[in-house]
Amino acid sequence: AQSVTQLDSQVPVFEEAPVELRCNYSSSVSVYLFWYVQYPNQGLQLLLKYLSGSTLVKGINGFEAEFNKSQTSFHLRKPSVHISDTAEYFCAVMANDYKLSFGAGTTVTVRA
Amino acid sequence: DAGVTQSPTHLIKTRGQQVTLRCSPKSGHDTVSWYQQALGQGPQFIFQYYEEEERQRGNFPDRFSGHQFPNYSSELNVNALLLGDSALYLCASSSDRNTEAFFGQGTRLTVV
């Protein structure tokens, strides 16, 4: 079985400042890693995913994440946030069973 | 492309009643997964359907059942509703054995 821990439940940040959302995972098998974003009253949208290869993954809306196998982490970063980045962010893992296991989420609130 | 569509968007039911939620997958997708997202939590995997059969199931009681039709659309049924079943129910579709899942907007179920 896999599990995901998102280390920050809430992250307040000022507009144009950088942000990092931390994610650690636990699994006895190899997994794929994902970050999803959820805007209020909406479903989940894929930001980026790591399947294999380069450990630095670039996604949509200027987000990127780095896979660290030794630390079993997959932290999400953005160098400069906008008000529109206010949302809930979920880290998730998937093994060869092709089902997603999600963390509890991190609420990002961007202030002007 | 309409993406993944779910109906209804909101629903209020009384304890003990039964409910059916519906999902139409993204065009070209043959696999449908259902997730339950309680307030303030990450989505939890309920089950996955492929070729009209339940391929795998999460840790949910038998009150939760589903169906997939020949056109790949799917239904989630919940019997004997409990207050704790109140949640956002998300449907995700994908191609078989593909890592990228597309989510619908969800159905907000409130049990009173």
XYZ file of N, CA and C in Angstrom:
672
model
N 0.839 -1.195 0.000
C 0.000 0.000 0.000
C 0.878 1.252 0.000
N 0.308 2.305 -0.511
C 1.037 3.566 -0.565
C 0.372 4.596 0.346
N 1.148 5.557 0.822
C 0.591 6.669 1.589
C 1.315 7.956 1.226
N 0.615 9.059 1.392
C 1.151 10.368 1.042
C 0.956 11.312 2.220
N 1.990 12.045 2.552
C 1.910 13.042 3.616
C 2.243 14.408 3.048
N 1.309 15.309 3.147
C 1.566 16.695 2.768
C 1.854 17.438 4.060
N 3.023 17.995 4.148
C 3.552 18.471 5.416
C 2.957 19.790 5.879
N 2.313 20.515 4.996
C 1.719 21.800 5.342
C 0.245 21.783 4.988
N -0.620 22.040 5.951
C -2.045 22.052 5.636
C -2.464 23.384 5.014
N -1.793 24.477 5.442
C -2.119 25.787 4.898
C -0.837 26.564 4.644
N -0.789 27.236 3.502
C 0.374 28.055 3.155
C -0.117 29.415 2.675
N 0.017 30.435 3.511
C -0.290 31.799 3.056
C 0.950 32.389 2.384
N 0.762 33.114 1.305
C 1.902 33.666 0.571
C 1.473 34.961 -0.105
N 2.406 35.907 -0.205
C 2.115 37.161 -0.874
C 2.295 37.023 -2.385
N 1.513 37.791 -3.111
C 1.601 37.790 -4.568
C 3.023 38.100 -5.020
N 3.484 37.387 -6.041
C 4.813 37.500 -6.649
C 5.921 36.888 -5.796
N 5.594 36.329 -4.650
C 6.580 35.612 -3.830
C 6.640 34.158 -4.284
N 7.751 33.466 -3.961
C 7.834 32.043 -4.292
C 7.054 31.195 -3.290
N 6.697 29.993 -3.708
C 6.005 29.078 -2.811
C 6.537 27.661 -3.028
N 6.607 26.906 -1.928
C 6.975 25.499 -1.999
C 5.980 24.697 -1.177
N 5.431 23.657 -1.762
C 4.522 22.753 -1.070
C 5.229 21.407 -0.945
N 5.263 20.911 0.300
C 6.046 19.711 0.557
C 5.188 18.448 0.553
N 5.753 17.393 -0.038
C 5.057 16.117 -0.140
C 6.045 14.988 0.063
N 5.764 14.099 1.002
C 6.531 12.877 1.193
C 5.606 11.687 0.954
N 6.168 10.599 0.487
C 5.346 9.427 0.225
C 6.023 8.188 0.781
N 5.219 7.136 0.936
C 5.716 5.850 1.408
C 5.141 4.767 0.514
N 6.022 3.890 0.023
C 5.568 2.799 -0.825
C 6.616 1.707 -0.860
N 6.163 0.463 -0.916
C 7.076 -0.681 -1.015
C 7.393 -1.023 -2.465
N 6.712 -0.356 -3.392
C 6.945 -0.602 -4.819
C 7.192 0.743 -5.502
N 7.655 0.675 -6.736
C 7.859 1.898 -7.497
C 6.524 2.568 -7.776
N 6.514 3.884 -7.730
C 5.277 4.620 -7.951
C 5.493 5.753 -8.940
N 4.396 6.200 -9.490
C 4.369 7.426 -10.259
C 3.865 8.519 -9.314
N 4.261 9.768 -9.564
C 3.939 10.862 -8.648
C 3.225 11.989 -9.384
N 2.277 12.613 -8.707
C 1.431 13.621 -9.334
C 1.173 14.786 -8.370
N 0.941 15.952 -8.966
C 0.346 17.072 -8.250
C -0.907 17.509 -9.005
N -2.009 17.634 -8.231
C -3.268 18.124 -8.774
C -3.644 19.423 -8.061
N -4.413 20.273 -8.745
C -4.941 21.493 -8.153
C -6.464 21.428 -8.199
N -7.081 21.946 -7.140
C -8.544 21.994 -7.078
C -8.978 23.410 -6.721
N -9.630 24.068 -7.650
C -10.193 25.393 -7.386
C -11.550 25.223 -6.720
N -12.036 26.231 -6.010
C -13.294 26.102 -5.271
C -14.431 25.585 -6.138
N -15.115 24.579 -5.602
C -16.302 23.999 -6.249
C -15.995 23.392 -7.614
N -14.772 22.906 -7.774
C -14.411 22.263 -9.036
C -13.747 20.916 -8.787
N -13.544 20.167 -9.864
C -12.835 18.900 -9.769
C -11.332 19.125 -9.727
N -10.577 18.080 -9.951
C -9.124 18.139 -9.894
C -8.531 18.322 -11.285
N -7.499 19.147 -11.354
C -6.789 19.370 -12.605
C -5.329 18.976 -12.420
N -4.793 18.226 -13.347
C -3.406 17.784 -13.249
C -2.452 18.945 -13.502
N -1.524 19.168 -12.550
C -0.493 20.187 -12.720
C 0.748 19.603 -13.393
N 1.182 18.450 -12.892
C 2.367 17.798 -13.437
C 2.453 16.374 -12.904
N 3.327 15.587 -13.541
C 3.506 14.198 -13.110
C 4.942 13.763 -13.353
N 5.399 12.837 -12.507
C 6.699 12.210 -12.693
C 6.471 10.728 -12.950
N 6.934 10.271 -14.102
C 6.832 8.850 -14.431
C 8.211 8.194 -14.398
N 9.201 8.847 -14.987
C 10.570 8.341 -15.016
C 11.446 9.433 -15.620
N 12.766 9.188 -15.640
C 13.668 10.118 -16.308
C 14.096 11.262 -15.413
N 14.178 12.454 -15.983
C 14.651 13.617 -15.240
C 13.835 13.829 -13.981
N 14.531 14.105 -12.890
C 13.837 14.253 -11.609
C 13.162 15.611 -11.466
N 13.497 16.564 -12.320
C 12.845 17.878 -12.296
C 11.753 17.874 -13.366
N 10.539 18.089 -12.910
C 9.382 18.015 -13.811
C 8.732 19.382 -13.894
N 8.460 19.833 -15.099
C 7.774 21.109 -15.285
C 6.324 20.861 -15.674
N 5.444 21.688 -15.105
C 4.036 21.516 -15.378
C 3.394 22.778 -15.916
N 2.077 22.824 -15.763
C 1.346 23.985 -16.266
C 1.410 25.139 -15.279
N 1.087 26.324 -15.767
C 0.988 27.526 -14.930
C 2.275 27.867 -14.189
N 3.424 27.468 -14.718
C 4.703 27.831 -14.126
C 5.146 26.985 -12.947
N 4.431 25.920 -12.635
C 4.804 25.048 -11.522
C 5.858 24.028 -11.957
N 6.670 23.614 -11.012
C 7.626 22.539 -11.229
C 7.759 21.738 -9.938
N 8.234 20.504 -10.064
C 8.413 19.654 -8.895
C 9.662 18.821 -9.086
N 10.280 18.453 -7.969
C 11.494 17.645 -8.010
C 11.298 16.350 -7.253
N 11.574 15.251 -7.923
C 11.484 13.922 -7.321
C 12.810 13.594 -6.651
N 12.757 13.219 -5.385
C 13.950 12.820 -4.643
C 13.707 11.427 -4.087
N 14.316 10.430 -4.743
C 14.039 9.038 -4.365
C 14.577 8.710 -2.979
N 15.753 9.225 -2.640
C 16.357 8.884 -1.347
C 15.557 9.452 -0.181
N 14.935 10.603 -0.408
C 14.125 11.221 0.641
C 12.634 10.941 0.453
N 12.296 10.178 -0.553
C 10.894 9.867 -0.908
C 10.035 11.129 -0.850
N 10.501 12.141 -1.582
C 9.772 13.407 -1.596
C 9.485 13.845 -3.019
N 8.484 14.707 -3.145
C 8.095 15.250 -4.444
C 7.511 16.640 -4.174
N 8.389 17.594 -3.901
C 7.956 18.941 -3.523
C 7.609 19.780 -4.752
N 6.588 20.585 -4.596
C 6.088 21.444 -5.681
C 6.545 22.876 -5.437
N 6.958 23.560 -6.500
C 7.443 24.930 -6.355
C 6.905 25.813 -7.474
N 6.804 27.124 -7.137
C 6.526 28.125 -8.151
C 7.298 29.376 -7.758
N 8.082 29.948 -8.661
C 8.951 31.069 -8.289
C 8.205 32.366 -7.990
N 7.016 32.537 -8.565
C 6.279 33.781 -8.368
C 4.783 33.490 -8.518
N 4.046 33.612 -7.425
C 2.627 33.230 -7.466
C 1.745 34.421 -7.801
N 0.554 34.080 -8.305
C -0.464 35.071 -8.626
C -1.688 34.834 -7.756
N -2.533 35.838 -7.672
C -3.774 35.697 -6.911
C -4.552 34.472 -7.388
N -4.510 34.206 -8.686
C -5.271 33.096 -9.267
C -4.748 31.721 -8.864
N -3.587 31.685 -8.207
C -3.047 30.400 -7.717
C -3.676 29.977 -6.393
N -4.523 30.809 -5.828
C -5.239 30.441 -4.606
C -6.114 29.228 -4.890
N -5.842 28.135 -4.184
C -6.525 26.869 -4.468
C -6.052 25.826 -3.465
N -6.606 24.618 -3.602
C -6.170 23.455 -2.826
C -5.280 22.617 -3.734
N -4.147 22.162 -3.184
C -3.188 21.387 -3.966
C -3.028 20.009 -3.338
N -3.086 18.989 -4.185
C -2.999 17.606 -3.714
C -1.832 16.888 -4.377
N -1.037 16.233 -3.556
C -0.001 15.336 -4.023
C -0.593 13.930 -4.064
N -0.226 13.139 -5.059
C -0.780 11.792 -5.181
C 0.262 10.840 -5.747
N 0.097 9.562 -5.424
C 0.953 8.517 -5.966
C 0.095 7.458 -6.631
N 0.721 6.756 -7.570
C 0.034 5.681 -8.284
C 1.031 4.547 -8.498
N 0.648 3.340 -8.122
C 1.473 2.172 -8.401
C 0.943 1.502 -9.673
N 1.363 0.277 -9.910
C 0.936 -0.404 -11.136
C -0.519 -0.853 -11.120
N -1.245 -0.518 -10.037
C -2.680 -0.788 -10.001
C -3.481 0.357 -10.611
N -2.800 1.435 -10.983
C -3.429 2.573 -11.678
C -4.550 3.223 -10.886
N -4.468 3.203 -9.549
C -5.383 3.985 -8.730
C -4.569 5.015 -7.962
N -5.142 6.179 -7.751
C -4.451 7.277 -7.098
C -4.673 7.251 -5.585
N -3.600 7.482 -4.850
C -3.674 7.682 -3.406
C -3.241 9.119 -3.127
N -4.123 9.883 -2.494
C -3.905 11.313 -2.317
C -3.474 11.662 -0.898
N -2.753 12.779 -0.784
C -2.528 13.375 0.510
C -3.750 14.168 0.942
N -3.654 14.775 2.115
C -4.795 15.498 2.682
C -4.982 16.877 2.075
N -3.986 17.341 1.329
C -4.124 18.621 0.654
C -3.427 19.767 1.371
N -3.031 20.771 0.603
C -2.460 22.012 1.130
C -3.241 23.176 0.544
N -3.776 24.007 1.425
C -4.519 25.182 0.971
C -3.542 26.339 0.794
N -3.467 26.842 -0.411
C -2.606 27.992 -0.709
C -3.480 29.228 -0.850
N -3.171 30.232 -0.049
C -3.897 31.496 -0.121
C -2.906 32.589 -0.509
N -3.129 33.203 -1.666
C -2.241 34.250 -2.154
C -2.866 35.609 -1.848
N -2.099 36.438 -1.158
C -2.580 37.771 -0.757
C -1.852 38.852 -1.535
N -2.562 39.907 -1.848
C -1.967 41.034 -2.588
C -1.018 41.831 -1.696
N -14.579 18.590 -27.251
C -14.509 17.487 -26.288
C -15.091 17.955 -24.955
N -16.143 17.265 -24.484
C -16.841 17.694 -23.288
C -16.087 17.342 -22.027
N -15.068 16.516 -22.100
C -14.374 16.109 -20.890
C -15.239 15.149 -20.099
N -14.939 15.009 -18.822
C -15.688 14.123 -17.940
C -16.871 14.898 -17.378
N -18.061 14.369 -17.540
C -19.248 15.050 -17.030
C -19.932 14.195 -15.973
N -20.370 14.864 -14.902
C -21.039 14.173 -13.814
C -22.400 14.819 -13.561
N -23.349 13.985 -13.152
C -24.675 14.518 -12.799
C -25.253 13.725 -11.637
N -26.051 14.384 -10.789
C -26.255 15.833 -10.760
C -25.051 16.537 -10.133
N -25.071 17.857 -10.082
C -23.977 18.592 -9.453
C -24.159 18.646 -7.943
N -25.392 18.731 -7.506
C -25.698 18.760 -6.073
C -26.887 17.857 -5.795
N -26.909 17.316 -4.585
C -27.967 16.386 -4.219
C -28.121 16.397 -2.702
N -29.371 16.431 -2.246
C -29.634 16.317 -0.808
C -30.513 15.098 -0.590
N -30.080 14.209 0.295
C -30.814 12.990 0.600
C -30.976 12.858 2.113
N -31.934 12.018 2.503
C -32.186 11.740 3.912
C -31.512 10.431 4.300
N -31.100 10.351 5.549
C -30.500 9.110 6.057
C -31.380 7.906 5.722
N -30.733 6.819 5.300
C -31.450 5.599 4.973
C -31.867 5.493 3.518
N -31.865 6.615 2.808
C -32.239 6.582 1.396
C -31.112 6.018 0.544
N -31.428 5.855 -0.734
C -30.461 5.373 -1.705
C -30.204 6.474 -2.732
N -28.995 6.495 -3.307
C -28.671 7.530 -4.294
C -27.890 6.926 -5.453
N -28.080 7.498 -6.629
C -27.332 7.094 -7.824
C -26.679 8.320 -8.440
N -25.386 8.239 -8.639
C -24.627 9.306 -9.269
C -24.137 8.804 -10.621
N -24.034 9.720 -11.587
C -23.701 9.320 -12.950
C -22.472 10.023 -13.477
N -21.770 9.336 -14.384
C -20.516 9.850 -14.929
C -20.386 9.433 -16.390
N -20.080 10.412 -17.233
C -19.737 10.124 -18.633
C -18.262 10.420 -18.827
N -17.485 9.447 -19.261
C -16.041 9.656 -19.378
C -15.677 10.533 -20.562
N -14.459 10.983 -20.551
C -13.906 11.735 -21.678
C -13.898 10.839 -22.916
N -14.136 11.452 -24.067
C -14.159 10.697 -25.308
C -12.860 9.913 -25.492
N -12.997 8.629 -25.816
C -11.834 7.780 -26.046
C -11.363 7.038 -24.809
N -11.926 7.347 -23.660
C -11.540 6.675 -22.409
C -12.457 5.505 -22.116
N -11.863 4.416 -21.578
C -12.646 3.219 -21.315
C -12.631 2.801 -19.845
N -11.925 3.535 -19.015
C -11.772 3.187 -17.603
C -12.327 4.320 -16.742
N -13.156 3.962 -15.775
C -13.765 4.959 -14.889
C -13.467 4.600 -13.435
N -12.998 5.592 -12.689
C -12.743 5.419 -11.257
C -13.580 6.414 -10.478
N -13.995 6.020 -9.287
C -14.782 6.885 -8.413
C -13.992 7.156 -7.131
N -14.091 8.406 -6.663
C -13.416 8.824 -5.445
C -14.408 9.580 -4.566
N -14.226 9.452 -3.257
C -15.000 10.213 -2.281
C -14.086 11.231 -1.622
N -14.493 12.493 -1.627
C -13.696 13.534 -0.983
C -14.527 14.182 0.122
N -14.255 13.801 1.365
C -14.920 14.431 2.498
C -14.347 15.834 2.687
N -15.105 16.667 3.370
C -14.717 18.062 3.555
C -13.359 18.166 4.244
N -12.460 18.905 3.628
C -11.146 19.129 4.220
C -10.174 17.972 4.075
N -10.520 16.991 3.272
C -9.656 15.823 3.089
C -9.332 15.604 1.607
N -8.367 14.729 1.378
C -8.050 14.347 0.013
C -9.010 13.279 -0.479
N -9.131 13.129 -1.790
C -10.012 12.086 -2.334
C -9.560 10.686 -1.920
N -10.550 9.817 -1.679
C -10.301 8.415 -1.334
C -10.878 7.536 -2.434
N -10.094 6.571 -2.885
C -10.487 5.680 -3.977
C -11.612 4.751 -3.530
N -12.692 4.711 -4.331
C -13.807 3.814 -4.017
C -13.687 2.539 -4.843
N -13.733 2.670 -6.163
C -13.543 1.531 -7.060
C -13.281 2.006 -8.480
N -12.875 1.032 -9.307
C -12.550 1.303 -10.710
C -13.266 0.299 -11.606
N -13.793 0.775 -12.728
C -14.482 -0.083 -13.671
C -13.783 -0.086 -15.019
N -13.704 -1.279 -15.601
C -13.131 -1.459 -16.931
C -13.851 -2.629 -17.566
N -14.225 -2.475 -18.816
C -14.962 -3.523 -19.551
C -16.173 -3.996 -18.762
N -16.871 -3.045 -18.179
C -18.143 -3.272 -17.472
C -17.994 -4.106 -16.198
N -16.757 -4.242 -15.728
C -16.551 -5.002 -14.494
C -15.747 -4.175 -13.495
N -15.988 -4.427 -12.219
C -15.223 -3.776 -11.163
C -13.848 -4.430 -11.125
N -12.832 -3.647 -11.442
C -11.483 -4.213 -11.533
C -10.768 -4.189 -10.186
N -11.016 -3.145 -9.422
C -10.458 -3.096 -8.084
C -11.290 -2.173 -7.217
N -11.101 -2.342 -5.900
C -11.966 -1.667 -4.954
C -11.149 -1.166 -3.780
N -11.510 0.000 -3.277
C -10.888 0.545 -2.086
C -11.602 0.056 -0.845
N -11.292 0.663 0.282
C -11.823 0.221 1.567
C -13.177 0.873 1.852
N -14.174 0.512 1.103
C -15.527 1.020 1.277
C -16.487 -0.154 1.442
N -17.550 0.054 2.260
C -18.496 -1.050 2.508
C -19.300 -1.395 1.260
N -19.985 -2.535 1.354
C -20.775 -3.031 0.227
C -21.957 -2.137 -0.111
N -22.253 -1.183 0.784
C -23.335 -0.226 0.467
C -22.993 0.593 -0.782
N -21.716 0.646 -1.072
C -21.243 1.353 -2.264
C -21.103 0.338 -3.394
N -21.826 0.567 -4.474
C -21.744 -0.325 -5.625
C -21.746 0.510 -6.890
N -21.392 -0.131 -7.983
C -21.314 0.624 -9.228
C -21.674 -0.210 -10.423
N -21.604 0.469 -11.544
C -21.910 -0.209 -12.803
C -21.232 0.565 -13.917
N -20.793 -0.150 -14.939
C -20.297 0.503 -16.146
C -21.080 -0.035 -17.333
N -21.494 0.853 -18.200
C -22.313 0.491 -19.355
C -21.434 0.287 -20.591
N -22.004 -0.332 -21.640
C -21.211 -0.573 -22.858
C -20.616 0.691 -23.467
N -21.238 1.850 -23.234
C -20.681 3.096 -23.787
C -19.647 3.717 -22.835
N -19.230 2.952 -21.820
C -18.195 3.308 -20.831
C -18.689 4.262 -19.745
N -19.911 4.787 -19.851
C -20.411 5.616 -18.764
C -20.592 4.749 -17.523
N -20.721 5.409 -16.375
C -20.733 4.663 -15.127
C -21.706 5.279 -14.130
N -22.160 4.456 -13.211
C -22.996 4.898 -12.099
C -22.368 4.444 -10.791
N -22.545 5.285 -9.780
C -22.180 4.942 -8.407
C -23.472 4.924 -7.603
N -23.739 3.823 -6.924
C -24.922 3.696 -6.084
C -24.496 3.573 -4.629
N -25.203 4.292 -3.778
C -24.960 4.166 -2.340
C -26.298 3.876 -1.671
N -26.368 2.765 -0.946
C -27.585 2.369 -0.231
C -27.493 2.761 1.236
N -28.673 2.831 1.876
C -28.740 3.064 3.328
C -27.818 4.209 3.743
N -28.053 5.365 3.164
C -27.165 6.509 3.376
C -26.994 6.858 4.850
N -25.757 7.205 5.197
C -25.401 7.677 6.530
C -24.979 9.142 6.437
N -25.043 9.831 7.570
C -24.605 11.229 7.582
C -23.159 11.344 7.090
N -22.343 10.340 7.429
C -20.939 10.343 7.062
C -20.672 10.145 5.573
N -21.729 9.849 4.816
C -21.561 9.715 3.366
C -21.581 11.072 2.672
N -21.882 12.123 3.422
C -21.864 13.471 2.852
C -20.448 13.798 2.385
N -20.317 14.141 1.107
C -18.991 14.357 0.526
C -19.141 14.808 -0.920
N -18.008 15.165 -1.506
C -17.934 15.410 -2.948
C -17.504 14.097 -3.597
N -18.286 13.614 -4.535
C -17.959 12.374 -5.221
C -17.406 12.713 -6.603
N -16.198 12.266 -6.832
C -15.486 12.584 -8.059
C -15.364 11.356 -8.942
N -15.580 11.569 -10.219
C -15.382 10.530 -11.220
C -14.146 10.905 -12.031
N -13.323 9.916 -12.331
C -12.143 10.137 -13.159
C -12.121 9.111 -14.280
N -11.770 9.541 -15.471
C -11.668 8.589 -16.569
C -10.254 8.578 -17.126
N -9.911 7.457 -17.743
C -8.594 7.297 -18.334
C -8.678 6.214 -19.399
N -7.616 6.096 -20.166
C -7.489 4.951 -21.062
C -6.911 3.806 -20.250
N -7.191 2.595 -20.632
C -6.734 1.437 -19.859
C -5.226 1.482 -19.638
N -4.833 1.296 -18.382
C -3.416 1.246 -17.986
C -2.674 2.543 -18.295
N -3.412 3.647 -18.395
C -2.775 4.936 -18.616
C -2.690 5.684 -17.291
N -1.585 6.384 -17.068
C -1.397 7.042 -15.777
C -2.171 8.347 -15.643
N -2.618 8.924 -16.741
C -3.274 10.232 -16.635
C -4.775 10.090 -16.520
N -5.302 10.538 -15.395
C -6.732 10.502 -15.139
C -7.306 11.913 -15.236
N -8.457 12.032 -15.872
C -9.152 13.312 -16.003
C -10.372 13.270 -15.097
N -10.537 14.326 -14.305
C -11.597 14.361 -13.310
C -12.777 15.209 -13.768
N -13.966 14.793 -13.345
C -15.148 15.613 -13.515
C -15.251 16.644 -12.410
N -16.310 17.471 -12.491
C -16.508 18.535 -11.506
C -16.987 17.999 -10.163
N -17.496 16.775 -10.164
C -17.959 16.181 -8.928
C -19.446 16.376 -8.674
N -19.975 15.515 -7.802
C -21.341 15.640 -7.293
C -21.251 15.854 -5.803
N -21.827 16.950 -5.335
C -21.840 17.249 -3.897
C -23.067 16.604 -3.288
N -22.859 15.554 -2.472
C -23.952 14.851 -1.804
C -24.029 15.292 -0.348
N -25.198 15.724 0.060
C -25.447 16.077 1.450
C -26.511 15.137 1.991
N -26.194 14.458 3.085
C -27.138 13.549 3.732
C -27.609 14.213 5.030
N -28.921 14.354 5.159
C -29.475 15.036 6.353
C -30.353 14.085 7.182
